[in-house]
Short mmCIF file of C-alpha atoms in Angstrom, two decimals:
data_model
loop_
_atom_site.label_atom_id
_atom_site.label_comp_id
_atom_site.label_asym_id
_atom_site.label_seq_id
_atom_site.Cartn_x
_atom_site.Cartn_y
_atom_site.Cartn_z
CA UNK A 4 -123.33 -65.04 77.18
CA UNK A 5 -120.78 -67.50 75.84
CA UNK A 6 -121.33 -66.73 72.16
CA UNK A 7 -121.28 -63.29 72.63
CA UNK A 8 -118.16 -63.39 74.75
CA UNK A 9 -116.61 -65.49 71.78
CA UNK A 10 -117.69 -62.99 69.26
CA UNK A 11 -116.09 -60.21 71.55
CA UNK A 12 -113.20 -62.05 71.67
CA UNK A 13 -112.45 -63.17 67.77
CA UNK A 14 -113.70 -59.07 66.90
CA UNK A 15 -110.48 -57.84 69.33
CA UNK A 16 -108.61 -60.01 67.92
CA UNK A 17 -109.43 -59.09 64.14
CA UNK A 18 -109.33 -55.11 65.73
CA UNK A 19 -105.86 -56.22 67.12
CA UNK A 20 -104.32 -57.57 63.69
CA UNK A 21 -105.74 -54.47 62.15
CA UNK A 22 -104.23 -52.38 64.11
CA UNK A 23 -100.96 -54.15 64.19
CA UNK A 24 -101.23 -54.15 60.23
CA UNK A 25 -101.78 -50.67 59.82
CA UNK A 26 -98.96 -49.55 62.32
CA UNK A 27 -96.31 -51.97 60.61
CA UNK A 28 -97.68 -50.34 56.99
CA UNK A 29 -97.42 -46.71 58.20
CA UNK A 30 -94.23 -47.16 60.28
CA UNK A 31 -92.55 -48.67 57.59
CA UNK A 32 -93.73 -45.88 55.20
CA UNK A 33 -91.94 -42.94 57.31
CA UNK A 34 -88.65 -45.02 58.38
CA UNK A 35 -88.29 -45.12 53.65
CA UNK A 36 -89.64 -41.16 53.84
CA UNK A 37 -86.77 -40.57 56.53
CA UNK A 38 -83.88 -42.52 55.88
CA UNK A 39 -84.20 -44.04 51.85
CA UNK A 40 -80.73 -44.36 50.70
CA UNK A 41 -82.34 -45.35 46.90
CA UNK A 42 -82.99 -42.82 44.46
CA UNK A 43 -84.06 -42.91 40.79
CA UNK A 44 -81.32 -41.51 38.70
CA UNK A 45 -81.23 -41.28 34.91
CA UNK A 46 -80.60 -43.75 32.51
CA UNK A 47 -78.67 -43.90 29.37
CA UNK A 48 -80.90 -43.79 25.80
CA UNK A 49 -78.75 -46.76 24.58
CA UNK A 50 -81.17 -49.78 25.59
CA UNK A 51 -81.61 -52.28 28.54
CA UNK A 52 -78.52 -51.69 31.14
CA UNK A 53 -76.73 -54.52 32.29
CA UNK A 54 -73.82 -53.29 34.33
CA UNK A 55 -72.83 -50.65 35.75
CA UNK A 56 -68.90 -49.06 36.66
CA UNK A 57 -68.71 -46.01 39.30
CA UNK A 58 -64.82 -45.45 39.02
CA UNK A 59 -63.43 -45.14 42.37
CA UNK A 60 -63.05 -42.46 44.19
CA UNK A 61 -65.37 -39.98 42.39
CA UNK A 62 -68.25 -39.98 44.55
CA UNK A 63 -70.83 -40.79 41.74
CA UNK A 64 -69.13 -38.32 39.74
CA UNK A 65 -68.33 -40.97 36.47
CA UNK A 66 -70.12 -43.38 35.86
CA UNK A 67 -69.96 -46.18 33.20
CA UNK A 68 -73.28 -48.02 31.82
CA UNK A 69 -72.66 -51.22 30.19
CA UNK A 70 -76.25 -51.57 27.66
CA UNK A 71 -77.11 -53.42 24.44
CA UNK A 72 -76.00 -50.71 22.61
CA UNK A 73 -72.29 -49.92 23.68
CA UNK A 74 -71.00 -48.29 26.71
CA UNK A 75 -72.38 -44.76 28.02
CA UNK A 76 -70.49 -42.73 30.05
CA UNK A 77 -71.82 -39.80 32.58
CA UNK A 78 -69.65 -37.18 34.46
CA UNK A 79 -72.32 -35.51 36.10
CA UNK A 80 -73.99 -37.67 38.79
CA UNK A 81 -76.15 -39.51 35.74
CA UNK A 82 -78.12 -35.97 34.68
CA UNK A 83 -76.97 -36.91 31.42
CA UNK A 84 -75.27 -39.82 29.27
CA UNK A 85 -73.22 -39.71 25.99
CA UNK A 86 -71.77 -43.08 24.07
CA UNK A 87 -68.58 -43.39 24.91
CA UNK A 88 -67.37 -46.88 22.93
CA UNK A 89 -68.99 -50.17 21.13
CA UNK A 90 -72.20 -48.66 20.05
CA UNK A 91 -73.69 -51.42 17.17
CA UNK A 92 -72.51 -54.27 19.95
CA UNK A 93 -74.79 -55.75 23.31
CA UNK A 94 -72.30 -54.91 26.26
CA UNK A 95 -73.38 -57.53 29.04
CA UNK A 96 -70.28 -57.08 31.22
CA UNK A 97 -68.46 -54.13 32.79
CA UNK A 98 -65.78 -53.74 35.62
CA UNK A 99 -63.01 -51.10 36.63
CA UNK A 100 -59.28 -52.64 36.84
CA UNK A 101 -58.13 -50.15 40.04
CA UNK A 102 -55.32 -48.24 38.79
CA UNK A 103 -53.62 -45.29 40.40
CA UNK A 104 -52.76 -43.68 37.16
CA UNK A 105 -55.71 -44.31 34.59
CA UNK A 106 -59.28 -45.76 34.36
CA UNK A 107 -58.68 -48.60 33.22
CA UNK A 108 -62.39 -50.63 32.39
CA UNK A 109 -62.44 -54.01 30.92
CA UNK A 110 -66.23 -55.12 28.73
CA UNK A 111 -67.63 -58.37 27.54
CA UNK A 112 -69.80 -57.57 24.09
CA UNK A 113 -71.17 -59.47 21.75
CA UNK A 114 -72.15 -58.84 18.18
CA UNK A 115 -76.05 -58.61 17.33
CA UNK A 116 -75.90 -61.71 14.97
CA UNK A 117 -74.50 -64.58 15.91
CA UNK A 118 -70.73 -64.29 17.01
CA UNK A 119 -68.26 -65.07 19.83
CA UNK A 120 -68.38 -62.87 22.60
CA UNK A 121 -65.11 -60.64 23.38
CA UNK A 122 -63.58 -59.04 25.81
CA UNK A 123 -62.78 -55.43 25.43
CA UNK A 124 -60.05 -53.30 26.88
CA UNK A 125 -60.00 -49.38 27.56
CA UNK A 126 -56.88 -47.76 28.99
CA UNK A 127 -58.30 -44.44 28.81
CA UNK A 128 -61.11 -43.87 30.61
CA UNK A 129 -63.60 -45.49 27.49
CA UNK A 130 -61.73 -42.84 24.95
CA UNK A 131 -60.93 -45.93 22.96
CA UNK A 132 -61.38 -49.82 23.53
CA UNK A 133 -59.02 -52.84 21.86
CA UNK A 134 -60.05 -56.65 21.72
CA UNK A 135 -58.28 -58.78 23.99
CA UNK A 136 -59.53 -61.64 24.57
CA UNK A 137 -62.64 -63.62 22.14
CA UNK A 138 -64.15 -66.61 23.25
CA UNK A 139 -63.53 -69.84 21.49
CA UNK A 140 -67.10 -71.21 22.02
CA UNK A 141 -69.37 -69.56 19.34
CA UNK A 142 -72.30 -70.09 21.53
CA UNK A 143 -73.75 -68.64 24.82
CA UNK A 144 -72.69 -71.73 26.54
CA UNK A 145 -69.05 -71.23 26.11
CA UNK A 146 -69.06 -67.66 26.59
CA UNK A 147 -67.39 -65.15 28.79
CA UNK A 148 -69.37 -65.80 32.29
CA UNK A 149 -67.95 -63.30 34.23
CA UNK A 150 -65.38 -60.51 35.30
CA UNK A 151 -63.51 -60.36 38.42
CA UNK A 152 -60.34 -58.01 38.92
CA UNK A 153 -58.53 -58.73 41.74
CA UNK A 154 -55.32 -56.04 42.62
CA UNK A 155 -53.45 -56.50 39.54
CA UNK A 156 -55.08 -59.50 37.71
CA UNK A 157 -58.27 -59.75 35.54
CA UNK A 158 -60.07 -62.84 35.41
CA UNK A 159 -62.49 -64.21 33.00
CA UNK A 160 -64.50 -67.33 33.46
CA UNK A 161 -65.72 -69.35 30.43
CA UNK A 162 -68.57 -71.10 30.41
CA UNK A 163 -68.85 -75.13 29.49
CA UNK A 164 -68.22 -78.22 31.32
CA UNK A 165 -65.25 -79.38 28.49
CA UNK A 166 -61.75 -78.17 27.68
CA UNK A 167 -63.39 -74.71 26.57
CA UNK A 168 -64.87 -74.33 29.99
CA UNK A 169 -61.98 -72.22 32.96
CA UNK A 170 -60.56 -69.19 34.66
CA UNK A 171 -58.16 -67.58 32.55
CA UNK A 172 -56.47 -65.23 34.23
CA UNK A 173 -54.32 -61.51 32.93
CA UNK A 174 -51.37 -60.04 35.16
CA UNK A 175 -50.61 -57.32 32.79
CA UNK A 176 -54.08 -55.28 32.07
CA UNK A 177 -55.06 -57.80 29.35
CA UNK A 178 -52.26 -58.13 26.81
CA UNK A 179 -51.71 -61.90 27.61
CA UNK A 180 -53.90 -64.76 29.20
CA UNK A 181 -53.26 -68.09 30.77
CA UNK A 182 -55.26 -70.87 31.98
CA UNK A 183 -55.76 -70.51 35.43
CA UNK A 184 -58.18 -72.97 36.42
CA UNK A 185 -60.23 -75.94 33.96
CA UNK A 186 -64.02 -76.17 34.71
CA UNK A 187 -64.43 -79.16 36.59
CA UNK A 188 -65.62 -82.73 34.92
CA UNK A 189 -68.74 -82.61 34.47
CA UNK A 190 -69.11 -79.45 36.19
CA UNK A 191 -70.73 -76.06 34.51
CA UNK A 192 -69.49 -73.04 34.64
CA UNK A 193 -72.47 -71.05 33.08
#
């Protein structure tokens, strides 16, 4: 009687874990069929996406896709894409400077071959993009790490633990840059 007791016993609890399995697996399944807040939406044609830019305000309305072939640009919910500036460069960076007057969009691309990466510029909405800043480290390890805007300033740090390595930081929409911060010693900022 023991040993069949026992065997009772471990089959209610496999029948319990079972059951608790399969009510986790299909409870989970309805609360993503009723309240999902992901959808797939389309993707530009231009290559792998790296970043993406919904300018403020427009409810999904433009959009900005950073890819490794330029910067895309959709103004229909991303039904559809069309190139919109540095096509023939890999765009691995894209953020929206907050302006109440323009879109202003700032890009870090780099050329196919070997080259220093650069920061782009666009005061009008991705019509037309200007250098502004190009890194001085020809190599991915003193390159542009990252974007930030914060209110009026744009901030760029550059990779490396040496002199090359920092925040430099832009209170007028790019045009001129000062050192804001150096990398610590010994400390990398990739």
């Amino acid at each position: 009687i023991t040993v069949v007791f026992m065997a009772c016993q471990s089959m209610y609890r496999i029948f319990l874990a079972v059951a608790l399995l399969l009510s986790i697996m299909l409870g989970s399944e309805h609360a993503r069929a009723q309240s999902s807040p992901w959808h797939s939406m389309g993707a530009p044609y231009g290559g792998a996406v790296h970043a993406f830019v919904e300018i403020s305000g427009s409810n999904g309305g433009r959009l900005y896709a950073a890819t490794d072939n330029g910067i895309f640009r959709s103004t229909d919910h991303a039904a559809s894409w069309k190139p919109t500036g540095l096509q023939h460069l890999r765009v691995t960076s894209l953020v929206q400077l907050v302006s109440p007057s323009d879109e202003v969009l700032f890009a870090v691309a780099l050329p196919y071959a070997a080259g220093p990466q650069t920061l782009y510029r666009s005061l009008d909405s991705g019509k037309s993009w200007t250098s502004c800043y190009t890194a001085a480290g020809r190599d991915a390890l003193h390159g542009i790490v990252s974007i930030l805007t914060v209110g009026n300033d744009v901030l760029i740090a550059l990779g490396g633990s040496d002199t090359l390595g920092g925040l430099m930081r832009s209170s007028d929409v790019g045009r001129h840059w000062s050192r804001f911060a150096w990398s610590p010693n010994n400390v990398s900022m990739t």
